[in-house]
Amino acid sequence: MQMKCVLICMYLCLMRALGQIVSVGLGSTVNSLYTSTREDALRTDLFGSYQKNSRPAPLVDIRCNIKLLSIKDLNTREQSMSSVVYFTFTWNDTRLDWRSKASYTDIEDIYSTESVLFIPPIVVENTVSNLGLLSERTLPIKIAQSGKITWSPGNIIDTSCDIDTTFIRLTSRRVASR
């Protein structure tokens, strides 16, 4: 009997990992399965009266991480740098919290785009080109069940920067020819 329980638990864990089972009741069968119809209904509930031009709260705490993928160019004479970066911004939008909606508790997250969601207006202040809002209209944005939004736009950014080469010693190596 104990071996049977272990096998059932292993099977359920495998099915959950494969995305086939969303919720499992203790000692019972599957409670519900994800369907696109249920996600469509959730989207209707969440976005029915949602106004993307309204802030989620009077004060929105936005967290930002930046990952530098590469430096394309570093120009010491012009004091500029071109780099490939991607940002990860996170904030909470309580209008999109569906934890209290019992019929959707097994849907952990959904994705949308900035055409539907509130996106904070973000500008890179020291850019030397492309002086506009940071934006990627087609990039999927993750919305967690708690209303936590995760937005990760990437870009090539040309920025001005102070480059101090005072303590950099340039050496040249001569290759001896044979």
JSON list of C-alpha atoms in Angstrom, two decimals:
[
{"chain": "A", "resi": 1, "resn": "MET", "atom": "CA", "xyz": [0.00, 0.00, 0.00]},
{"chain": "A", "resi": 2, "resn": "GLN", "atom": "CA", "xyz": [2.82, 2.40, 0.87]},
{"chain": "A", "resi": 3, "resn": "MET", "atom": "CA", "xyz": [4.57, 1.72, -2.45]},
{"chain": "A", "resi": 4, "resn": "LYS", "atom": "CA", "xyz": [1.31, 2.48, -4.29]},
{"chain": "A", "resi": 5, "resn": "CYS", "atom": "CA", "xyz": [1.08, 5.89, -2.55]},
{"chain": "A", "resi": 6, "resn": "VAL", "atom": "CA", "xyz": [4.69, 6.68, -3.49]},
{"chain": "A", "resi": 7, "resn": "LEU", "atom": "CA", "xyz": [4.03, 5.77, -7.12]},
{"chain": "A", "resi": 8, "resn": "ILE", "atom": "CA", "xyz": [0.86, 7.88, -7.22]},
{"chain": "A", "resi": 9, "resn": "CYS", "atom": "CA", "xyz": [2.72, 10.86, -5.72]},
{"chain": "A", "resi": 10, "resn": "MET", "atom": "CA", "xyz": [5.55, 10.45, -8.25]},
{"chain": "A", "resi": 11, "resn": "TYR", "atom": "CA", "xyz": [3.02, 10.28, -11.09]},
{"chain": "A", "resi": 12, "resn": "LEU", "atom": "CA", "xyz": [1.19, 13.41, -9.86]},
{"chain": "A", "resi": 13, "resn": "CYS", "atom": "CA", "xyz": [4.49, 15.32, -9.48]},
{"chain": "A", "resi": 14, "resn": "LEU", "atom": "CA", "xyz": [5.51, 14.34, -13.00]},
{"chain": "A", "resi": 15, "resn": "MET", "atom": "CA", "xyz": [2.14, 15.36, -14.43]},
{"chain": "A", "resi": 16, "resn": "ARG", "atom": "CA", "xyz": [2.27, 18.67, -12.57]},
{"chain": "A", "resi": 17, "resn": "ALA", "atom": "CA", "xyz": [5.79, 19.31, -13.89]},
{"chain": "A", "resi": 18, "resn": "LEU", "atom": "CA", "xyz": [4.57, 18.64, -17.41]},
{"chain": "A", "resi": 19, "resn": "GLY", "atom": "CA", "xyz": [1.76, 21.16, -16.90]},
{"chain": "A", "resi": 20, "resn": "GLN", "atom": "CA", "xyz": [-1.01, 18.58, -17.17]},
{"chain": "A", "resi": 21, "resn": "ILE", "atom": "CA", "xyz": [-2.30, 18.92, -13.61]},
{"chain": "A", "resi": 22, "resn": "VAL", "atom": "CA", "xyz": [-2.76, 22.35, -12.13]},
{"chain": "A", "resi": 23, "resn": "SER", "atom": "CA", "xyz": [-4.21, 21.48, -8.75]},
{"chain": "A", "resi": 24, "resn": "VAL", "atom": "CA", "xyz": [-4.33, 18.26, -6.78]},
{"chain": "A", "resi": 25, "resn": "GLY", "atom": "CA", "xyz": [-6.42, 17.63, -3.69]},
{"chain": "A", "resi": 26, "resn": "LEU", "atom": "CA", "xyz": [-4.80, 15.71, -0.84]},
{"chain": "A", "resi": 27, "resn": "GLY", "atom": "CA", "xyz": [-5.68, 12.04, -1.22]},
{"chain": "A", "resi": 28, "resn": "SER", "atom": "CA", "xyz": [-8.18, 12.76, -3.99]},
{"chain": "A", "resi": 29, "resn": "THR", "atom": "CA", "xyz": [-8.30, 13.20, -7.72]},
{"chain": "A", "resi": 30, "resn": "VAL", "atom": "CA", "xyz": [-7.59, 16.25, -9.85]},
{"chain": "A", "resi": 31, "resn": "ASN", "atom": "CA", "xyz": [-9.61, 19.33, -8.84]},
{"chain": "A", "resi": 32, "resn": "SER", "atom": "CA", "xyz": [-9.42, 21.18, -12.15]},
{"chain": "A", "resi": 33, "resn": "LEU", "atom": "CA", "xyz": [-7.48, 21.52, -15.36]},
{"chain": "A", "resi": 34, "resn": "TYR", "atom": "CA", "xyz": [-6.33, 24.66, -17.09]},
{"chain": "A", "resi": 35, "resn": "THR", "atom": "CA", "xyz": [-8.35, 25.65, -20.14]},
{"chain": "A", "resi": 36, "resn": "SER", "atom": "CA", "xyz": [-8.06, 28.65, -22.42]},
{"chain": "A", "resi": 37, "resn": "THR", "atom": "CA", "xyz": [-11.78, 29.29, -21.85]},
{"chain": "A", "resi": 38, "resn": "ARG", "atom": "CA", "xyz": [-11.13, 29.76, -18.11]},
{"chain": "A", "resi": 39, "resn": "GLU", "atom": "CA", "xyz": [-8.17, 32.05, -18.83]},
{"chain": "A", "resi": 40, "resn": "ASP", "atom": "CA", "xyz": [-10.36, 34.09, -21.19]},
{"chain": "A", "resi": 41, "resn": "ALA", "atom": "CA", "xyz": [-12.97, 34.39, -18.43]},
{"chain": "A", "resi": 42, "resn": "LEU", "atom": "CA", "xyz": [-10.26, 35.49, -15.97]},
{"chain": "A", "resi": 43, "resn": "ARG", "atom": "CA", "xyz": [-9.05, 38.14, -18.43]},
{"chain": "A", "resi": 44, "resn": "THR", "atom": "CA", "xyz": [-12.62, 39.41, -18.84]},
{"chain": "A", "resi": 45, "resn": "ASP", "atom": "CA", "xyz": [-12.98, 39.64, -15.03]},
{"chain": "A", "resi": 46, "resn": "LEU", "atom": "CA", "xyz": [-9.63, 41.40, -14.60]},
{"chain": "A", "resi": 47, "resn": "PHE", "atom": "CA", "xyz": [-9.65, 43.77, -17.55]},
{"chain": "A", "resi": 48, "resn": "GLY", "atom": "CA", "xyz": [-13.38, 44.48, -17.86]},
{"chain": "A", "resi": 49, "resn": "SER", "atom": "CA", "xyz": [-13.11, 47.87, -16.14]},
{"chain": "A", "resi": 50, "resn": "TYR", "atom": "CA", "xyz": [-9.30, 48.13, -16.05]},
{"chain": "A", "resi": 51, "resn": "GLN", "atom": "CA", "xyz": [-7.88, 51.52, -17.08]},
{"chain": "A", "resi": 52, "resn": "LYS", "atom": "CA", "xyz": [-4.26, 51.22, -18.23]},
{"chain": "A", "resi": 53, "resn": "ASN", "atom": "CA", "xyz": [-3.76, 54.99, -18.00]},
{"chain": "A", "resi": 54, "resn": "SER", "atom": "CA", "xyz": [-4.55, 54.98, -14.28]},
{"chain": "A", "resi": 55, "resn": "ARG", "atom": "CA", "xyz": [-1.83, 54.16, -11.77]},
{"chain": "A", "resi": 56, "resn": "PRO", "atom": "CA", "xyz": [-2.51, 51.08, -9.63]},
{"chain": "A", "resi": 57, "resn": "ALA", "atom": "CA", "xyz": [-2.01, 53.14, -6.45]},
{"chain": "A", "resi": 58, "resn": "PRO", "atom": "CA", "xyz": [-1.17, 56.75, -5.52]},
{"chain": "A", "resi": 59, "resn": "LEU", "atom": "CA", "xyz": [2.42, 55.62, -4.92]},
{"chain": "A", "resi": 60, "resn": "VAL", "atom": "CA", "xyz": [3.75, 52.71, -6.99]},
{"chain": "A", "resi": 61, "resn": "ASP", "atom": "CA", "xyz": [6.90, 50.96, -5.74]},
{"chain": "A", "resi": 62, "resn": "ILE", "atom": "CA", "xyz": [8.80, 49.91, -8.87]},
{"chain": "A", "resi": 63, "resn": "ARG", "atom": "CA", "xyz": [11.83, 47.65, -8.53]},
{"chain": "A", "resi": 64, "resn": "CYS", "atom": "CA", "xyz": [14.46, 47.70, -11.27]},
{"chain": "A", "resi": 65, "resn": "ASN", "atom": "CA", "xyz": [17.28, 45.34, -12.14]},
{"chain": "A", "resi": 66, "resn": "ILE", "atom": "CA", "xyz": [19.55, 45.84, -15.11]},
{"chain": "A", "resi": 67, "resn": "LYS", "atom": "CA", "xyz": [21.67, 43.20, -16.77]},
{"chain": "A", "resi": 68, "resn": "LEU", "atom": "CA", "xyz": [24.54, 44.28, -18.95]},
{"chain": "A", "resi": 69, "resn": "LEU", "atom": "CA", "xyz": [24.84, 41.69, -21.70]},
{"chain": "A", "resi": 70, "resn": "SER", "atom": "CA", "xyz": [27.68, 43.32, -23.61]},
{"chain": "A", "resi": 71, "resn": "ILE", "atom": "CA", "xyz": [29.46, 46.57, -24.33]},
{"chain": "A", "resi": 72, "resn": "LYS", "atom": "CA", "xyz": [29.29, 47.22, -28.05]},
{"chain": "A", "resi": 73, "resn": "ASP", "atom": "CA", "xyz": [31.43, 50.36, -28.10]},
{"chain": "A", "resi": 74, "resn": "LEU", "atom": "CA", "xyz": [33.32, 52.52, -25.63]},
{"chain": "A", "resi": 75, "resn": "ASN", "atom": "CA", "xyz": [34.45, 55.88, -26.98]},
{"chain": "A", "resi": 76, "resn": "THR", "atom": "CA", "xyz": [36.74, 57.71, -24.54]},
{"chain": "A", "resi": 77, "resn": "ARG", "atom": "CA", "xyz": [37.08, 60.78, -26.75]},
{"chain": "A", "resi": 78, "resn": "GLU", "atom": "CA", "xyz": [33.31, 61.34, -27.02]},
{"chain": "A", "resi": 79, "resn": "GLN", "atom": "CA", "xyz": [32.66, 60.02, -23.50]},
{"chain": "A", "resi": 80, "resn": "SER", "atom": "CA", "xyz": [29.99, 57.60, -24.71]},
{"chain": "A", "resi": 81, "resn": "MET", "atom": "CA", "xyz": [29.20, 53.93, -24.47]},
{"chain": "A", "resi": 82, "resn": "SER", "atom": "CA", "xyz": [26.92, 51.65, -26.45]},
{"chain": "A", "resi": 83, "resn": "SER", "atom": "CA", "xyz": [25.70, 48.61, -24.56]},
{"chain": "A", "resi": 84, "resn": "VAL", "atom": "CA", "xyz": [23.24, 45.77, -24.88]},
{"chain": "A", "resi": 85, "resn": "VAL", "atom": "CA", "xyz": [21.10, 45.60, -21.75]},
{"chain": "A", "resi": 86, "resn": "TYR", "atom": "CA", "xyz": [17.85, 44.28, -20.48]},
{"chain": "A", "resi": 87, "resn": "PHE", "atom": "CA", "xyz": [15.91, 45.56, -17.55]},
{"chain": "A", "resi": 88, "resn": "THR", "atom": "CA", "xyz": [13.57, 43.73, -15.21]},
{"chain": "A", "resi": 89, "resn": "PHE", "atom": "CA", "xyz": [10.92, 45.95, -13.64]},
{"chain": "A", "resi": 90, "resn": "THR", "atom": "CA", "xyz": [8.50, 44.63, -11.03]},
{"chain": "A", "resi": 91, "resn": "TRP", "atom": "CA", "xyz": [5.58, 46.30, -9.25]},
{"chain": "A", "resi": 92, "resn": "ASN", "atom": "CA", "xyz": [2.21, 45.35, -7.81]},
{"chain": "A", "resi": 93, "resn": "ASP", "atom": "CA", "xyz": [-1.10, 46.18, -9.40]},
{"chain": "A", "resi": 94, "resn": "THR", "atom": "CA", "xyz": [-3.76, 45.18, -6.86]},
{"chain": "A", "resi": 95, "resn": "ARG", "atom": "CA", "xyz": [-6.45, 45.60, -9.52]},
{"chain": "A", "resi": 96, "resn": "LEU", "atom": "CA", "xyz": [-5.03, 42.44, -11.12]},
{"chain": "A", "resi": 97, "resn": "ASP", "atom": "CA", "xyz": [-4.96, 40.26, -7.96]},
{"chain": "A", "resi": 98, "resn": "TRP", "atom": "CA", "xyz": [-7.18, 37.20, -8.48]},
{"chain": "A", "resi": 99, "resn": "ARG", "atom": "CA", "xyz": [-6.26, 35.15, -5.39]},
{"chain": "A", "resi": 100, "resn": "SER", "atom": "CA", "xyz": [-9.69, 35.79, -3.90]},
{"chain": "A", "resi": 101, "resn": "LYS", "atom": "CA", "xyz": [-11.52, 34.54, -7.01]},
{"chain": "A", "resi": 102, "resn": "ALA", "atom": "CA", "xyz": [-12.01, 30.86, -6.17]},
{"chain": "A", "resi": 103, "resn": "SER", "atom": "CA", "xyz": [-12.72, 29.72, -9.71]},
{"chain": "A", "resi": 104, "resn": "TYR", "atom": "CA", "xyz": [-9.26, 30.85, -10.92]},
{"chain": "A", "resi": 105, "resn": "THR", "atom": "CA", "xyz": [-6.93, 29.87, -8.05]},
{"chain": "A", "resi": 106, "resn": "ASP", "atom": "CA", "xyz": [-5.22, 27.19, -10.13]},
{"chain": "A", "resi": 107, "resn": "ILE", "atom": "CA", "xyz": [-4.13, 29.73, -12.78]},
{"chain": "A", "resi": 108, "resn": "GLU", "atom": "CA", "xyz": [-0.82, 30.94, -11.39]},
{"chain": "A", "resi": 109, "resn": "ASP", "atom": "CA", "xyz": [0.02, 33.61, -13.95]},
{"chain": "A", "resi": 110, "resn": "ILE", "atom": "CA", "xyz": [-0.97, 35.05, -17.31]},
{"chain": "A", "resi": 111, "resn": "TYR", "atom": "CA", "xyz": [0.80, 37.17, -19.90]},
{"chain": "A", "resi": 112, "resn": "SER", "atom": "CA", "xyz": [-0.25, 40.38, -21.59]},
{"chain": "A", "resi": 113, "resn": "THR", "atom": "CA", "xyz": [1.33, 43.32, -23.41]},
{"chain": "A", "resi": 114, "resn": "GLU", "atom": "CA", "xyz": [1.75, 47.00, -22.66]},
{"chain": "A", "resi": 115, "resn": "SER", "atom": "CA", "xyz": [-1.19, 47.80, -24.94]},
{"chain": "A", "resi": 116, "resn": "VAL", "atom": "CA", "xyz": [-3.44, 46.52, -22.13]},
{"chain": "A", "resi": 117, "resn": "LEU", "atom": "CA", "xyz": [-1.46, 47.13, -18.91]},
{"chain": "A", "resi": 118, "resn": "PHE", "atom": "CA", "xyz": [-0.32, 50.13, -16.91]},
{"chain": "A", "resi": 119, "resn": "ILE", "atom": "CA", "xyz": [3.38, 50.55, -17.68]},
{"chain": "A", "resi": 120, "resn": "PRO", "atom": "CA", "xyz": [5.35, 53.18, -15.75]},
{"chain": "A", "resi": 121, "resn": "PRO", "atom": "CA", "xyz": [6.87, 55.85, -18.01]},
{"chain": "A", "resi": 122, "resn": "ILE", "atom": "CA", "xyz": [10.61, 55.14, -17.88]},
{"chain": "A", "resi": 123, "resn": "VAL", "atom": "CA", "xyz": [13.31, 57.16, -19.64]},
{"chain": "A", "resi": 124, "resn": "VAL", "atom": "CA", "xyz": [17.06, 56.56, -19.71]},
{"chain": "A", "resi": 125, "resn": "GLU", "atom": "CA", "xyz": [18.28, 60.02, -18.66]},
{"chain": "A", "resi": 126, "resn": "ASN", "atom": "CA", "xyz": [21.81, 59.96, -20.07]},
{"chain": "A", "resi": 127, "resn": "THR", "atom": "CA", "xyz": [21.02, 58.55, -23.50]},
{"chain": "A", "resi": 128, "resn": "VAL", "atom": "CA", "xyz": [22.65, 60.22, -26.48]},
{"chain": "A", "resi": 129, "resn": "SER", "atom": "CA", "xyz": [20.14, 58.84, -28.95]},
{"chain": "A", "resi": 130, "resn": "ASN", "atom": "CA", "xyz": [16.55, 57.65, -28.87]},
{"chain": "A", "resi": 131, "resn": "LEU", "atom": "CA", "xyz": [15.21, 60.10, -26.28]},
{"chain": "A", "resi": 132, "resn": "GLY", "atom": "CA", "xyz": [11.90, 58.39, -25.65]},
{"chain": "A", "resi": 133, "resn": "LEU", "atom": "CA", "xyz": [10.09, 56.18, -23.22]},
{"chain": "A", "resi": 134, "resn": "LEU", "atom": "CA", "xyz": [11.40, 52.69, -22.72]},
{"chain": "A", "resi": 135, "resn": "SER", "atom": "CA", "xyz": [8.89, 50.56, -24.60]},
{"chain": "A", "resi": 136, "resn": "GLU", "atom": "CA", "xyz": [8.47, 47.18, -26.27]},
{"chain": "A", "resi": 137, "resn": "ARG", "atom": "CA", "xyz": [4.89, 46.91, -27.49]},
{"chain": "A", "resi": 138, "resn": "THR", "atom": "CA", "xyz": [4.95, 43.20, -28.35]},
{"chain": "A", "resi": 139, "resn": "LEU", "atom": "CA", "xyz": [6.96, 41.93, -25.37]},
{"chain": "A", "resi": 140, "resn": "PRO", "atom": "CA", "xyz": [4.93, 39.59, -23.13]},
{"chain": "A", "resi": 141, "resn": "ILE", "atom": "CA", "xyz": [4.54, 40.91, -19.58]},
{"chain": "A", "resi": 142, "resn": "LYS", "atom": "CA", "xyz": [3.98, 38.44, -16.76]},
{"chain": "A", "resi": 143, "resn": "ILE", "atom": "CA", "xyz": [1.08, 38.99, -14.37]},
{"chain": "A", "resi": 144, "resn": "ALA", "atom": "CA", "xyz": [1.20, 36.78, -11.27]},
{"chain": "A", "resi": 145, "resn": "GLN", "atom": "CA", "xyz": [-1.86, 35.70, -9.32]},
{"chain": "A", "resi": 146, "resn": "SER", "atom": "CA", "xyz": [-1.01, 38.28, -6.61]},
{"chain": "A", "resi": 147, "resn": "GLY", "atom": "CA", "xyz": [-1.04, 41.13, -9.14]},
{"chain": "A", "resi": 148, "resn": "LYS", "atom": "CA", "xyz": [2.77, 41.30, -9.30]},
{"chain": "A", "resi": 149, "resn": "ILE", "atom": "CA", "xyz": [3.83, 42.54, -12.74]},
{"chain": "A", "resi": 150, "resn": "THR", "atom": "CA", "xyz": [7.19, 41.54, -14.26]},
{"chain": "A", "resi": 151, "resn": "TRP", "atom": "CA", "xyz": [8.31, 43.43, -17.36]},
{"chain": "A", "resi": 152, "resn": "SER", "atom": "CA", "xyz": [11.72, 42.77, -18.94]},
{"chain": "A", "resi": 153, "resn": "PRO", "atom": "CA", "xyz": [12.43, 45.00, -21.94]},
{"chain": "A", "resi": 154, "resn": "GLY", "atom": "CA", "xyz": [15.84, 44.85, -23.59]},
{"chain": "A", "resi": 155, "resn": "ASN", "atom": "CA", "xyz": [17.59, 47.31, -25.84]},
{"chain": "A", "resi": 156, "resn": "ILE", "atom": "CA", "xyz": [20.82, 48.67, -27.26]},
{"chain": "A", "resi": 157, "resn": "ILE", "atom": "CA", "xyz": [21.42, 51.90, -25.37]},
{"chain": "A", "resi": 158, "resn": "ASP", "atom": "CA", "xyz": [23.85, 54.64, -26.33]},
{"chain": "A", "resi": 159, "resn": "THR", "atom": "CA", "xyz": [24.69, 56.66, -23.23]},
{"chain": "A", "resi": 160, "resn": "SER", "atom": "CA", "xyz": [27.00, 59.45, -22.22]},
{"chain": "A", "resi": 161, "resn": "CYS", "atom": "CA", "xyz": [29.35, 58.66, -19.37]},
{"chain": "A", "resi": 162, "resn": "ASP", "atom": "CA", "xyz": [32.41, 60.13, -17.68]},
{"chain": "A", "resi": 163, "resn": "ILE", "atom": "CA", "xyz": [35.38, 57.96, -18.56]},
{"chain": "A", "resi": 164, "resn": "ASP", "atom": "CA", "xyz": [38.50, 58.65, -16.53]},
{"chain": "A", "resi": 165, "resn": "THR", "atom": "CA", "xyz": [41.57, 57.13, -18.16]},
{"chain": "A", "resi": 166, "resn": "THR", "atom": "CA", "xyz": [44.07, 58.71, -15.75]},
{"chain": "A", "resi": 167, "resn": "PHE", "atom": "CA", "xyz": [45.25, 55.42, -14.27]},
{"chain": "A", "resi": 168, "resn": "ILE", "atom": "CA", "xyz": [44.95, 53.26, -17.34]},
{"chain": "A", "resi": 169, "resn": "ARG", "atom": "CA", "xyz": [48.31, 52.43, -18.83]},
{"chain": "A", "resi": 170, "resn": "LEU", "atom": "CA", "xyz": [48.21, 51.47, -22.44]},
{"chain": "A", "resi": 171, "resn": "THR", "atom": "CA", "xyz": [50.95, 49.16, -23.49]},
{"chain": "A", "resi": 172, "resn": "SER", "atom": "CA", "xyz": [51.80, 47.96, -26.91]},
{"chain": "A", "resi": 173, "resn": "ARG", "atom": "CA", "xyz": [53.41, 44.66, -27.59]},
{"chain": "A", "resi": 174, "resn": "ARG", "atom": "CA", "xyz": [55.60, 44.12, -30.51]},
{"chain": "A", "resi": 175, "resn": "VAL", "atom": "CA", "xyz": [55.51, 40.76, -32.09]},
{"chain": "A", "resi": 176, "resn": "ALA", "atom": "CA", "xyz": [58.92, 39.67, -33.22]},
{"chain": "A", "resi": 177, "resn": "SER", "atom": "CA", "xyz": [58.95, 38.54, -36.79]},
{"chain": "A", "resi": 178, "resn": "ARG", "atom": "CA", "xyz": [60.98, 35.53, -37.69]}
]
